[in-house]
Structures are given as structure tokens and as C-alpha cells.
Coordinates of C-alpha atoms in Angstrom, one line a residue:
M1 CA 157.5 110.9 119.8
M2 CA 154.9 110.1 117.0
M3 CA 153.2 106.8 117.0
S4 CA 152.3 104.9 113.8
P5 CA 148.6 104.8 113.0
P6 CA 148.2 101.0 113.5
L7 CA 149.8 101.3 117.0
A8 CA 147.6 104.3 117.9
M9 CA 144.5 102.4 116.8
S10 CA 145.6 99.3 118.8
L11 CA 146.0 101.5 121.9
S12 CA 142.7 103.2 121.4
L13 CA 141.0 99.8 121.3
C14 CA 142.9 98.6 124.3
V15 CA 142.0 101.5 126.6
P16 CA 138.3 100.6 127.1
V17 CA 139.3 96.9 127.7
L18 CA 141.9 97.9 130.2
T19 CA 139.4 100.3 131.9
L20 CA 136.8 97.5 132.2
L21 CA 139.4 95.1 133.6
L22 CA 140.4 97.7 136.3
C23 CA 136.7 98.2 137.2
D24 CA 136.3 94.5 137.6
A25 CA 139.2 94.4 139.9
V26 CA 137.8 97.2 142.0
S27 CA 134.2 96.0 142.2
G28 CA 135.1 92.3 142.7
K29 CA 132.3 91.3 140.3
K30 CA 132.6 89.7 137.0
A31 CA 131.3 91.9 134.1
L32 CA 128.6 90.7 131.7
H33 CA 128.5 93.0 128.7
V34 CA 125.4 93.8 126.7
G35 CA 125.6 95.3 123.2
A36 CA 122.9 97.9 122.4
L37 CA 122.0 100.1 119.4
F38 CA 120.2 103.3 120.5
P39 CA 118.9 105.6 117.7
M40 CA 119.9 109.0 119.0
S41 CA 118.8 110.6 115.7
G42 CA 117.0 109.6 112.5
G43 CA 113.4 108.8 111.8
W44 CA 112.7 107.8 115.4
P45 CA 115.3 109.3 117.9
G46 CA 114.1 107.0 120.6
G47 CA 117.5 106.5 122.1
Q48 CA 117.4 110.1 123.6
A49 CA 115.2 108.8 126.4
C50 CA 115.6 105.0 126.2
H51 CA 119.4 105.1 126.7
P52 CA 119.2 107.0 130.0
S53 CA 116.4 104.7 131.0
A54 CA 118.5 101.6 130.3
Q55 CA 121.4 103.1 132.3
M56 CA 119.0 103.7 135.2
A57 CA 117.9 100.0 135.0
L58 CA 121.6 98.9 135.0
E59 CA 122.3 100.9 138.1
D60 CA 119.3 99.5 139.9
V61 CA 120.0 95.9 138.9
N62 CA 123.7 96.2 139.8
N63 CA 122.8 97.6 143.3
R64 CA 120.6 94.5 144.0
R65 CA 122.2 91.7 146.0
D66 CA 119.6 89.2 145.2
I67 CA 120.0 89.5 141.4
L68 CA 123.2 88.4 139.8
P69 CA 125.2 88.9 143.0
E70 CA 128.5 87.8 141.4
Y71 CA 128.1 89.8 138.3
E72 CA 127.8 93.3 137.0
L73 CA 125.9 94.2 133.9
R74 CA 127.5 96.7 131.6
L75 CA 126.2 98.4 128.4
I76 CA 128.2 99.0 125.3
H77 CA 126.1 101.0 122.9
H78 CA 126.3 102.8 119.5
D79 CA 124.0 105.2 117.7
S80 CA 122.2 103.3 114.9
Q81 CA 120.4 106.5 113.7
C82 CA 117.5 104.1 113.0
D83 CA 119.3 103.3 109.8
P84 CA 120.1 99.6 108.7
G85 CA 123.4 100.7 107.1
Q86 CA 124.7 102.3 110.2
A87 CA 123.4 99.4 112.3
T88 CA 125.3 96.9 110.2
R89 CA 128.5 98.7 110.8
H90 CA 128.0 99.0 114.5
L91 CA 126.8 95.4 114.7
Y92 CA 130.1 94.1 113.3
E93 CA 132.0 96.3 115.8
L94 CA 130.0 94.8 118.7
L95 CA 130.4 91.2 117.6
Y96 CA 134.0 91.3 116.4
N97 CA 135.5 93.5 119.1
D98 CA 136.1 92.5 122.7
P99 CA 134.6 92.1 125.2
I100 CA 132.1 89.3 124.4
K101 CA 128.4 90.5 124.5
I102 CA 126.1 88.1 126.2
M103 CA 123.1 89.7 124.4
L104 CA 122.2 92.3 121.8
M105 CA 119.6 95.0 122.2
P106 CA 118.5 96.5 118.9
G107 CA 116.2 99.5 118.8
C108 CA 113.8 100.5 116.0
S109 CA 112.1 97.9 113.8
S110 CA 114.2 98.4 110.6
V111 CA 117.4 97.7 112.6
S112 CA 115.9 94.7 114.5
T113 CA 114.8 93.2 111.3
L114 CA 118.3 93.3 110.0
V115 CA 119.9 92.1 113.2
A116 CA 117.5 89.3 114.1
E117 CA 116.8 87.7 110.7
R118 CA 119.2 84.9 110.0
P119 CA 118.8 84.6 106.2
A120 CA 119.5 88.3 105.7
C121 CA 122.9 88.3 107.4
G122 CA 126.2 87.7 105.8
I123 CA 128.1 84.4 106.0
S124 CA 130.5 85.5 108.7
L125 CA 127.9 87.4 110.6
C126 CA 125.5 84.4 110.6
L127 CA 128.1 82.2 112.0
L128 CA 128.1 84.4 115.1
L129 CA 124.4 85.1 115.2
S130 CA 123.5 81.4 114.7
Y131 CA 125.0 80.6 118.2
F132 CA 124.0 83.9 119.8
S133 CA 121.6 83.4 122.7
S134 CA 118.8 86.0 122.2
L135 CA 118.0 89.4 121.0
L136 CA 115.9 91.7 123.1
S137 CA 114.4 94.9 121.7
Y138 CA 112.8 97.8 123.6
G139 CA 111.5 99.8 120.6
S140 CA 110.6 97.4 117.7
S141 CA 106.9 97.2 116.8
S142 CA 107.0 95.6 113.3
P143 CA 104.5 92.8 113.0
A144 CA 107.0 90.9 110.9
L145 CA 109.2 90.4 113.9
S146 CA 106.6 88.0 115.4
N147 CA 107.5 85.4 112.8
R148 CA 109.5 82.7 114.7
Q149 CA 110.8 81.1 111.5
R150 CA 112.5 84.3 110.4
F151 CA 113.4 85.6 113.9
P152 CA 113.9 82.5 116.1
T153 CA 115.6 84.1 119.1
F154 CA 114.0 87.6 119.1
F155 CA 112.1 89.0 122.1
R156 CA 110.7 92.5 122.7
T157 CA 109.2 94.4 125.5
H158 CA 107.6 96.7 122.9
P159 CA 104.3 95.1 121.7
S160 CA 103.6 94.5 118.1
A161 CA 102.2 97.3 116.0
T162 CA 99.3 95.1 115.1
L163 CA 97.9 95.7 118.6
H164 CA 96.7 99.1 117.3
N165 CA 94.5 97.5 114.6
P166 CA 91.9 95.9 116.9
T167 CA 91.5 99.2 118.6
R168 CA 91.1 101.1 115.3
V169 CA 88.5 98.6 114.1
Q170 CA 86.6 99.0 117.4
L171 CA 86.6 102.8 117.0
F172 CA 85.4 102.4 113.4
K173 CA 82.5 100.4 114.6
K174 CA 81.7 102.7 117.5
W175 CA 81.5 105.8 115.2
G176 CA 79.6 103.9 112.4
W177 CA 82.3 104.1 109.7
T178 CA 82.4 101.5 106.9
K179 CA 84.8 103.2 104.5
I180 CA 88.4 104.3 105.4
A181 CA 91.5 105.3 103.5
T182 CA 95.2 104.8 104.4
I183 CA 98.5 106.5 103.7
Q184 CA 101.8 104.9 104.7
Q185 CA 105.5 105.3 104.6
T186 CA 107.0 102.5 102.6
T187 CA 108.8 100.6 105.3
E188 CA 108.3 97.0 106.4
V189 CA 106.8 97.9 109.8
F190 CA 104.0 100.0 108.3
T191 CA 103.4 97.7 105.3
S192 CA 103.0 94.7 107.7
T193 CA 100.7 96.7 110.0
L194 CA 98.6 97.8 107.1
D195 CA 98.3 94.3 105.7
D196 CA 97.1 93.1 109.1
L197 CA 94.6 96.1 109.3
E198 CA 93.2 95.2 105.9
E199 CA 92.4 91.6 107.0
R200 CA 90.8 92.8 110.2
V201 CA 88.6 95.5 108.6
K202 CA 87.5 93.0 106.0
E203 CA 86.3 90.6 108.7
A204 CA 84.4 93.5 110.3
G205 CA 82.7 94.5 107.1
I206 CA 84.7 97.7 106.6
E207 CA 86.3 98.7 103.3
I208 CA 89.6 100.3 102.6
T209 CA 88.6 102.4 99.6
F210 CA 91.9 104.1 99.0
R211 CA 95.5 103.1 99.8
Q212 CA 98.3 105.5 99.3
S213 CA 102.0 105.2 100.0
F214 CA 105.2 107.3 99.8
F215 CA 108.9 107.0 100.4
S216 CA 109.9 110.5 101.4
D217 CA 107.6 113.0 99.7
P218 CA 103.9 112.7 100.6
T219 CA 102.7 115.6 98.3
V220 CA 101.1 113.5 95.6
P221 CA 99.5 110.9 97.9
V222 CA 97.9 113.6 100.0
K223 CA 96.5 115.3 96.9
N224 CA 95.2 111.9 95.8
L225 CA 93.3 111.5 99.1
K226 CA 91.7 114.9 98.6
R227 CA 90.8 114.0 95.0
Q228 CA 89.3 110.7 96.0
D229 CA 87.1 112.3 98.8
A230 CA 88.8 110.3 101.6
R231 CA 87.3 111.2 105.0
I232 CA 88.5 108.7 107.6
I233 CA 92.3 108.4 107.1
V234 CA 94.7 106.1 108.9
G235 CA 98.3 107.4 108.7
L236 CA 101.3 105.1 109.3
F237 CA 104.6 106.9 109.2
Y238 CA 107.5 108.1 111.4
E239 CA 107.4 111.4 113.3
T240 CA 109.6 113.3 110.8
E241 CA 107.4 112.2 107.9
A242 CA 104.3 113.1 109.9
R243 CA 105.3 116.8 109.8
K244 CA 105.7 116.6 106.1
V245 CA 102.3 114.9 105.7
F246 CA 100.4 117.4 107.8
C247 CA 102.0 120.3 106.1
E248 CA 100.6 119.0 102.9
V249 CA 97.3 118.3 104.7
Y250 CA 97.2 122.0 105.6
K251 CA 97.9 123.1 102.0
E252 CA 95.2 120.8 100.6
R253 CA 92.7 121.7 103.4
L254 CA 92.3 118.1 104.3
F255 CA 91.2 118.9 107.8
G256 CA 88.2 120.2 109.6
K257 CA 84.8 118.9 110.5
K258 CA 84.7 116.5 107.5
Y259 CA 87.9 114.6 108.2
V260 CA 89.4 112.4 110.9
W261 CA 93.0 111.3 111.0
F262 CA 94.2 108.2 112.9
L263 CA 97.9 108.4 113.9
I264 CA 100.4 106.4 115.9
G265 CA 100.6 107.5 119.5
W266 CA 104.3 107.1 120.1
Y267 CA 105.3 110.5 118.7
A268 CA 106.5 113.1 121.1
D269 CA 103.6 115.2 122.5
N270 CA 104.8 118.3 120.8
W271 CA 105.9 116.7 117.5
F272 CA 103.9 119.2 115.5
K273 CA 105.6 122.1 117.2
T274 CA 109.2 121.0 116.5
P275 CA 110.9 123.3 113.9
D276 CA 111.6 121.3 110.8
P277 CA 113.5 122.8 107.8
A278 CA 112.0 120.1 105.6
I279 CA 108.6 121.8 105.6
N280 CA 107.4 125.3 104.9
C281 CA 104.4 125.4 107.3
T282 CA 104.3 127.4 110.5
V283 CA 103.7 126.0 114.0
E284 CA 100.4 127.8 114.2
E285 CA 99.2 126.4 110.9
M286 CA 100.1 122.9 112.0
M287 CA 98.8 123.2 115.6
T288 CA 95.6 125.1 115.2
R289 CA 94.4 123.7 112.0
A290 CA 96.1 120.7 110.3
V291 CA 96.5 118.4 113.3
E292 CA 93.6 119.5 115.5
G293 CA 91.1 116.7 116.4
H294 CA 93.2 113.7 115.2
V295 CA 93.0 110.5 117.1
T296 CA 96.0 108.4 118.2
T297 CA 96.2 104.8 119.4
E298 CA 99.1 104.0 121.6
I299 CA 100.3 100.9 123.4
V300 CA 100.1 101.4 127.2
M301 CA 103.8 101.7 128.0
L302 CA 103.5 103.0 131.5
N303 CA 101.7 101.2 134.2
P304 CA 98.6 103.2 135.0
E305 CA 98.3 101.6 138.4
N306 CA 100.3 103.1 141.3
T307 CA 101.9 99.7 142.3
R308 CA 105.5 98.8 143.0
G309 CA 107.0 96.2 140.7
I310 CA 110.3 94.2 140.6
S311 CA 112.3 97.5 140.8
N312 CA 110.4 98.6 144.0
M313 CA 109.4 101.8 142.1
T314 CA 106.0 103.0 141.0
S315 CA 105.6 104.1 137.4
Q316 CA 105.3 107.8 138.5
E317 CA 108.5 107.5 140.6
F318 CA 110.3 106.1 137.6
M319 CA 109.1 109.0 135.4
D320 CA 110.2 111.6 138.0
K321 CA 113.6 110.0 138.3
L322 CA 114.0 109.8 134.5
Q323 CA 113.0 113.5 134.0
K324 CA 115.6 114.6 136.6
R325 CA 118.2 112.6 134.7
L326 CA 117.2 114.1 131.3
G327 CA 117.4 117.6 132.8
K328 CA 115.4 119.3 130.1
D329 CA 111.9 119.7 128.7
P330 CA 110.8 116.0 128.5
E331 CA 108.2 116.6 125.8
G332 CA 110.9 117.3 123.3
V333 CA 112.9 114.2 124.0
G334 CA 112.5 111.4 121.5
G335 CA 111.5 108.0 122.9
L336 CA 110.2 109.3 126.2
Q337 CA 107.1 107.1 125.9
E338 CA 109.2 104.0 125.2
A339 CA 111.6 104.7 128.1
P340 CA 109.7 102.4 130.5
L341 CA 110.1 99.6 127.9
A342 CA 113.8 100.1 127.8
Y343 CA 113.9 100.0 131.6
D344 CA 112.0 96.8 131.8
A345 CA 114.0 95.3 129.0
I346 CA 117.2 95.5 131.2
W347 CA 115.2 94.0 134.1
A348 CA 114.0 91.2 131.8
L349 CA 117.6 90.5 130.8
A350 CA 118.9 90.6 134.3
L351 CA 116.2 88.2 135.6
A352 CA 116.7 85.8 132.8
L353 CA 120.5 85.8 133.3
N354 CA 119.9 85.3 137.1
K355 CA 117.8 82.3 136.3
T356 CA 120.3 81.0 133.8
A357 CA 123.1 81.3 136.3
Y358 CA 121.2 79.1 138.7
E359 CA 120.5 76.5 136.0
L360 CA 124.1 76.5 134.8
S361 CA 125.4 75.9 138.3
K362 CA 123.6 72.6 138.2
K363 CA 125.7 71.6 135.2
G364 CA 128.9 73.0 136.4
L365 CA 128.9 76.0 134.1
R366 CA 129.0 79.7 134.6
L367 CA 127.8 82.8 132.8
E368 CA 131.3 84.0 132.2
D369 CA 131.9 80.9 130.2
F370 CA 129.6 82.2 127.5
N371 CA 131.0 82.7 124.0
Y372 CA 129.5 82.8 120.6
N373 CA 130.1 79.1 120.1
N374 CA 128.6 77.9 123.4
D375 CA 125.2 76.5 122.3
N376 CA 124.4 75.1 125.8
I377 CA 124.5 78.5 127.5
S378 CA 122.6 80.1 124.6
R379 CA 119.7 77.6 125.0
E380 CA 119.5 78.2 128.7
I381 CA 119.3 82.0 128.2
Y382 CA 116.6 81.5 125.6
K383 CA 114.6 79.3 127.9
A384 CA 114.9 81.8 130.7
M385 CA 113.8 84.7 128.5
N386 CA 110.9 82.7 127.2
S387 CA 109.6 82.1 130.7
S388 CA 109.9 85.7 131.9
S389 CA 107.1 87.1 134.0
F390 CA 107.3 90.1 136.3
D391 CA 105.7 93.4 137.1
G392 CA 107.7 96.3 135.7
V393 CA 107.2 100.1 135.4
S394 CA 105.4 99.5 132.0
G395 CA 103.1 96.9 133.5
H396 CA 103.2 93.1 133.6
V397 CA 105.9 91.8 131.3
V398 CA 105.4 88.4 129.7
F399 CA 106.3 87.1 126.3
D400 CA 104.1 85.0 124.1
A401 CA 105.2 82.2 121.8
S402 CA 106.4 84.6 119.2
G403 CA 108.5 86.6 121.7
S404 CA 106.1 89.6 121.6
R405 CA 104.3 91.2 124.5
M406 CA 100.6 91.9 125.0
A407 CA 99.3 95.2 126.5
W408 CA 96.4 97.6 126.6
T409 CA 95.9 100.3 124.1
L410 CA 95.4 104.0 125.0
I411 CA 93.2 106.1 122.8
E412 CA 93.8 109.9 122.8
Q413 CA 92.6 112.9 120.8
L414 CA 94.3 116.2 120.2
Q415 CA 92.0 118.9 121.7
G416 CA 93.2 122.5 121.8
G417 CA 96.8 121.5 121.1
L418 CA 96.9 118.9 124.0
Y419 CA 96.4 115.2 123.9
K420 CA 93.4 114.1 126.0
K421 CA 92.7 110.5 127.0
I422 CA 89.4 109.4 125.7
G423 CA 89.5 105.6 126.4
Y424 CA 91.4 102.3 126.8
Y425 CA 90.9 99.1 124.9
D426 CA 91.9 95.6 126.0
S427 CA 92.1 93.4 122.9
T428 CA 92.5 90.2 124.9
K429 CA 89.0 90.7 126.5
D430 CA 87.5 92.9 123.7
N431 CA 86.7 95.5 126.4
L432 CA 86.5 99.2 125.5
S433 CA 86.7 101.6 128.4
W434 CA 85.3 104.9 127.2
Y435 CA 85.4 108.4 128.9
N436 CA 82.8 110.1 126.7
N437 CA 85.0 113.2 126.4
D438 CA 85.8 113.1 122.7
K439 CA 85.2 116.4 120.9
W440 CA 84.4 117.0 117.2
I441 CA 84.7 120.2 115.2
G442 CA 81.2 119.8 113.8
G443 CA 79.7 118.6 117.0
S444 CA 79.6 114.9 116.0
P445 CA 81.8 112.4 114.2
P446 CA 81.9 113.1 110.5
A447 CA 80.5 110.8 107.8
D448 CA 83.0 108.4 106.2
H449 CA 82.0 109.4 102.7
T450 CA 79.7 111.8 100.8
K451 CA 76.3 110.5 101.4
V452 CA 73.6 110.7 98.7
I453 CA 70.2 110.9 100.6
I454 CA 67.1 110.4 98.5
T455 CA 64.2 112.5 99.8
F456 CA 60.8 113.2 98.3
R457 CA 60.1 116.8 97.5
Y458 CA 56.4 117.9 97.6
V459 CA 54.7 120.8 96.0
S460 CA 53.9 123.6 98.5
Q461 CA 50.2 123.2 99.3
K462 CA 49.8 127.0 99.6
L463 CA 51.3 127.4 96.1
F464 CA 49.2 124.6 94.7
I465 CA 46.0 126.0 96.0
S466 CA 46.8 129.5 94.8
V467 CA 47.7 128.4 91.3
S468 CA 44.7 126.0 91.2
V469 CA 42.3 128.9 92.1
L470 CA 43.8 131.1 89.4
A471 CA 43.6 128.2 86.9
G472 CA 40.0 127.6 87.9
L473 CA 39.2 131.3 87.3
G474 CA 41.0 131.0 83.9
I475 CA 39.0 128.0 83.0
L476 CA 35.7 129.7 84.0
L477 CA 36.7 132.7 81.9
G478 CA 37.4 130.4 79.0
F479 CA 34.0 128.9 79.2
V480 CA 32.5 132.4 79.4
C481 CA 34.3 133.4 76.2
L482 CA 33.4 130.2 74.5
S483 CA 29.7 130.6 75.4
F484 CA 29.7 134.2 74.3
N485 CA 31.3 133.3 71.0
I486 CA 28.7 130.5 70.3
Y487 CA 25.8 132.6 71.5
N488 CA 26.7 135.6 69.3
S489 CA 27.8 133.6 66.3
H490 CA 25.2 135.3 64.1
V491 CA 26.6 138.7 64.8
R492 CA 28.5 140.2 61.8
Y493 CA 31.6 141.1 63.8
I494 CA 31.8 137.7 65.3
Q495 CA 31.4 136.1 62.0
N496 CA 34.2 138.2 60.5
S497 CA 36.6 137.1 63.4
Q498 CA 36.6 133.4 62.5
P499 CA 34.5 132.1 65.4
H500 CA 35.5 128.5 64.9
L501 CA 39.2 129.4 65.5
N502 CA 38.1 131.4 68.5
D503 CA 36.3 128.3 69.8
V504 CA 39.4 126.1 69.3
T505 CA 41.6 128.7 71.1
A506 CA 39.3 128.9 74.1
A507 CA 39.1 125.1 74.3
G508 CA 42.9 124.9 74.1
C509 CA 43.3 127.4 76.9
I510 CA 40.8 125.5 79.0
L511 CA 42.7 122.2 78.5
A512 CA 46.1 123.9 79.2
L513 CA 44.8 125.4 82.4
A514 CA 43.2 122.1 83.4
A515 CA 46.7 120.5 83.3
V516 CA 47.6 122.5 86.4
F517 CA 45.6 120.1 88.6
P518 CA 47.4 116.8 87.6
L519 CA 50.7 118.7 87.6
G520 CA 50.3 119.6 91.2
L521 CA 49.3 116.2 92.4
D522 CA 52.0 114.2 94.4
G523 CA 52.3 111.6 97.1
H524 CA 50.3 113.8 99.5
H525 CA 47.2 113.4 97.4
I526 CA 47.3 110.1 95.5
E527 CA 48.6 106.6 95.8
T528 CA 51.7 105.3 93.9
W529 CA 49.6 103.2 91.5
H530 CA 47.7 106.3 90.4
F531 CA 50.8 108.0 89.0
P532 CA 50.8 106.4 85.5
L533 CA 47.3 107.7 84.9
V534 CA 48.1 111.2 86.3
C535 CA 51.3 111.4 84.3
Q536 CA 49.4 110.5 81.1
A537 CA 46.8 113.2 82.0
R538 CA 49.5 115.8 82.4
L539 CA 51.0 115.1 79.0
W540 CA 47.7 114.9 77.1
L541 CA 46.1 118.0 78.7
L542 CA 49.1 120.2 78.4
G543 CA 50.2 119.0 75.0
L544 CA 46.7 119.0 73.5
G545 CA 45.8 122.3 75.1
F546 CA 49.0 124.0 73.8
S547 CA 48.6 122.6 70.4
L548 CA 44.9 123.7 70.0
A549 CA 45.5 127.2 71.5
Y550 CA 48.7 128.0 69.7
G551 CA 47.6 126.2 66.4
S552 CA 44.4 128.1 66.2
M553 CA 46.0 131.5 67.1
F554 CA 48.7 130.9 64.5
T555 CA 46.1 129.9 61.9
K556 CA 44.1 133.0 62.6
I557 CA 47.2 135.3 62.3
W558 CA 48.1 133.5 59.1
W559 CA 44.6 134.0 57.7
I560 CA 44.6 137.7 58.6
H561 CA 48.1 138.1 57.0
T562 CA 46.9 136.4 53.8
A563 CA 43.7 138.4 53.7
F564 CA 45.4 141.8 53.9
T565 CA 48.1 140.7 51.5
K566 CA 45.5 139.8 48.9
K567 CA 43.8 143.2 49.4
D568 CA 47.1 145.0 48.8
D569 CA 47.7 142.9 45.6
K570 CA 44.2 143.9 44.3
K571 CA 44.9 147.6 44.9
E572 CA 48.2 147.4 43.0
R573 CA 46.5 145.7 40.1
R574 CA 43.8 148.3 39.9
K575 CA 46.4 151.1 39.8
V576 CA 48.2 149.4 37.0
R577 CA 45.0 149.0 34.9
R578 CA 44.1 152.7 35.4
Q579 CA 47.4 153.8 34.2

């Protein structure tokens, strides 16, 4: 028998609800449902690792008898694809379909901005969100989300992206750079981060000389960076766009010993090896040339200390357990670095609800009384979230007044195709822990711009002495010729050769040769205040000597030409008269 479409749809919606009710009857615990948006694909596919991590946290929390003993947390999730349009559709499904969700957990920044901002939502959606308790994100880094006026009930275990900027400024100072360039993808998270970076570098006396942006195609901005001679470049974009950018970097040869790229550290470790039909560069071109030597700054998302936190697991035990659950090469899984944040987000929620249940019991209320119109329970949940403080697998979890979390920053460099830790930076204490294992293609950090270095060039002393000796011999020969010409001025042959012009020629050659001496003088021989006199001597000796020598020789040639021309004319006239 065929069912009508409305009836089939009604039954399909009822099946999950009936299943949840049956599970409640079996377990004997009341279910508290959490709505979540995990980006399993898109610009940042962080849900691939964050969703299994959140499921692990749910299992660990539900197995504890000292946390929410009467309740069981359950997760209802959708794939947001890191796209605000998809997130809007799934958000309506979460809010308008049963069961009631006691909290929402958005993923990437673009989705969190849409979900958490009250003025941006529709009228019917705002009516629900205005009484909703809190929103807790595990993967949102946009600095804009720290604005409590726009996002009054938003919390996140992922620190703000602005935590990268103090580390970048510290590295600029360490390596002596005062000029940098930036290229960003035009999304709010990167625009806000770059605005914050611009303020910080200005305070540090560092200049952003070029600022480029793109939406999907980075070809022209990368060419502009090459044309403008950018050397130190900060790149802010998602992983998929990073492959496009560095394919263009390879084509423009914007890599090597003259360039340094600063990237975000939360990409997958092998992001440049992932096949991408959107680019036409090989893995070898990307790995061995374009991306080699770049520096990443990354929020410390995994507790570096081997201590047990609230879950009674060390960070390494957590990663081992997660990798077994993933069951494949972890380096290719999106969101692996943020997985500890998703795990601690569930624990932060569970601890806050546990504290809320205790406070509500004093007022005769229970968590299962929560609905989207119950403002009293929402306020209690918000207070409990705001006072969260515990040690998780990602480190100590505590929220500041804006709902954001503070953490250390890890600094890494790609060396030989592998990321190497080169330091840590604690922005709260302005403390840089450095390993001194950074490597540079040219042996040292490159210059931040083409430097024009003014150096004095001196005349070779050997050359100056050699030419001076020859000039001296020439001057001596000139005086010999001049003396010979004057002494034998009464000789007929000398008289017929225009001796006065010969004297002027010899004098001009002597003056021109004498110009060699002031022309060879430089800072090695004379003081700075002598240069005006020496420069005048150069001009007068060389100019006067050339004029006298060349003028007298030209005059003598002209005289000889005139004399022989007149003789030829006289011969022609005699021939005419005889005829």
C-alpha cells in the first residue's frame, strides 16, 4: 500500500523522536540534546575530525557518574559545509524540529557569525535566539566574534585569530623587518584579523607597504606582490585557497631565499600534497619549491604537558584514541588540530550544565524544563559557561569577558617538506621561547625590501700610481719638446713648422697630462673640504689643456691646408697665362 508524501514525511520525522524516547526508557536517564553544525566539506572541512572528537567527549561524559548523573547528552548535527546558506537551512531545522536543543554548537567563523549575531537573523529566528541560552563554538577564530554587543551569548574554545598577530609582530622584530605585505581572502575573519594586525604593526613601527585581497582567484594579487617587490608576506586564507595562492606563487617565482611567507597553522600537515583539480601545479612543484621555508603561527590546541585533566586522559592518550577512531591517515583529515577543542567544548558544556542543574535545584527547577522561552534557565546556563575553568586535553580552558579563550602560540617552519617547531610565544607574558633551529635558504633571514647601500668607491692605488708615472713621463717629454723647439727656433726647418703653434701644442699636452693627478685624488688622499678646489683644478687643467693642444693642432693643419691650396692655385694661373 502506497503512503501519501505528507504521511511519509511525518513518519520519517517521527522515527528519530521515537528512537530517542525508546533510548530514554532503556537508559533511565533524561536526554539533553545539543544541536551542532560540523563542516564536513567546504573551505575548512574541520568536522571530519571534530565530529568524532565530540562523540568521544559525549561518551566519556555520559559514562561519568559525578557529572549530570540524571541526564544523558546527545548530539544532533548537520553538515554546514562551512557555508552560511547551508547553515541557515540547518539552523531552522534544529530550532523548529523536536527535540528541543539546550545549546547550539556552530563550527567555522562564517557560520558562527550568522548564528550568533542577533541583528542579522530573521524575525522568527530572532525570537528563538533571543531566549536561547548560549552558543559554544569549537572552530571559530574570527576576531569579530569577541564583540559582546553583537554576540552577547557566544563562547568558544577556539581562541581568537588575533592571537596570531602578537606572535607575528614579535617575529618581525626578531628578524629585523620593518616592511611587510599582506594578501587575504575576502571573508570577515581574515579582514578583522588583518585590521588588528595593521594596528599592532603600526604601534611597533612596522609598515604594511602592500595590501592585496581576492575572493576566489588569487592570480592578479600574487602578480601585484611580485611587481611591487614584496618580500615578507602574510597570507590569510583557507586551505583550499592556499593551494591556489601557492600555485600562482610557483608560477611567479615568488619563493626562494628572498621571500618569506607567513601562513595560518591550522591547515592539515600535508595540505600542499592534497590533489586539487582547481590548480595546475604538481605536488613536487608545490612541496619542493613554492611552500618550502614558510613560517606558520598556530594556537596551541593540544596540551604540551603530559598531565591528566578533567577527562582523566593525557593529550597524547586522547590523540591515540582519536586516531584509532578515525581509522585512516590522520594527516589528511580536516580539523585534526582543532579536534581537542571540540572535545573540550563538550566538556565545557557538560560542566556548565552540571553546575546549572545544581543551581536550578535550589529554585525548584530542572534542566528538562528548558525551552526557548525560559529566560531563567538560559541565564543560569550563561553564568555557568562564563565561570568555566578546568584542565582539558587542549590545556586550561577559561573564557574571558568576551567569551574567547587565551592560549599559547606555536611557531613552525616547513623544512624539507615537514613542519618543525621553532618556538612558542606567550602573549600574556610577552615571552618568546626559541629553539634556534630555524633554517633559511640563503643561510640567513632575507631583507624585507631591496636595500640601496651607498658605498664609497676609491681609485685603485696601483692603477693611479701607474698612470701618474706615465703622465709624469709624458709631461717630462712635453717639456723636452718645448725646450727643443725654443732652443732651435732660429733653425730654418723649425721656423717653417710654425714654432709658436708647436709651443702651444706642447703646453696643452702638458696641462692635459697634469689633469691626471687631481682626477686620481679621492678620500684616501685629501679631506672633504679640499674637493671643491680639486674639482675646479680637474676642469681647468683638462679643459684648457685639450683646448690648447687640439686648437693649435687644428690651426696648424688648417694653415698647411691653406698654404698648399694657394700653391695649387698659383700653378693653375701660370698655366692659363702661358696658354
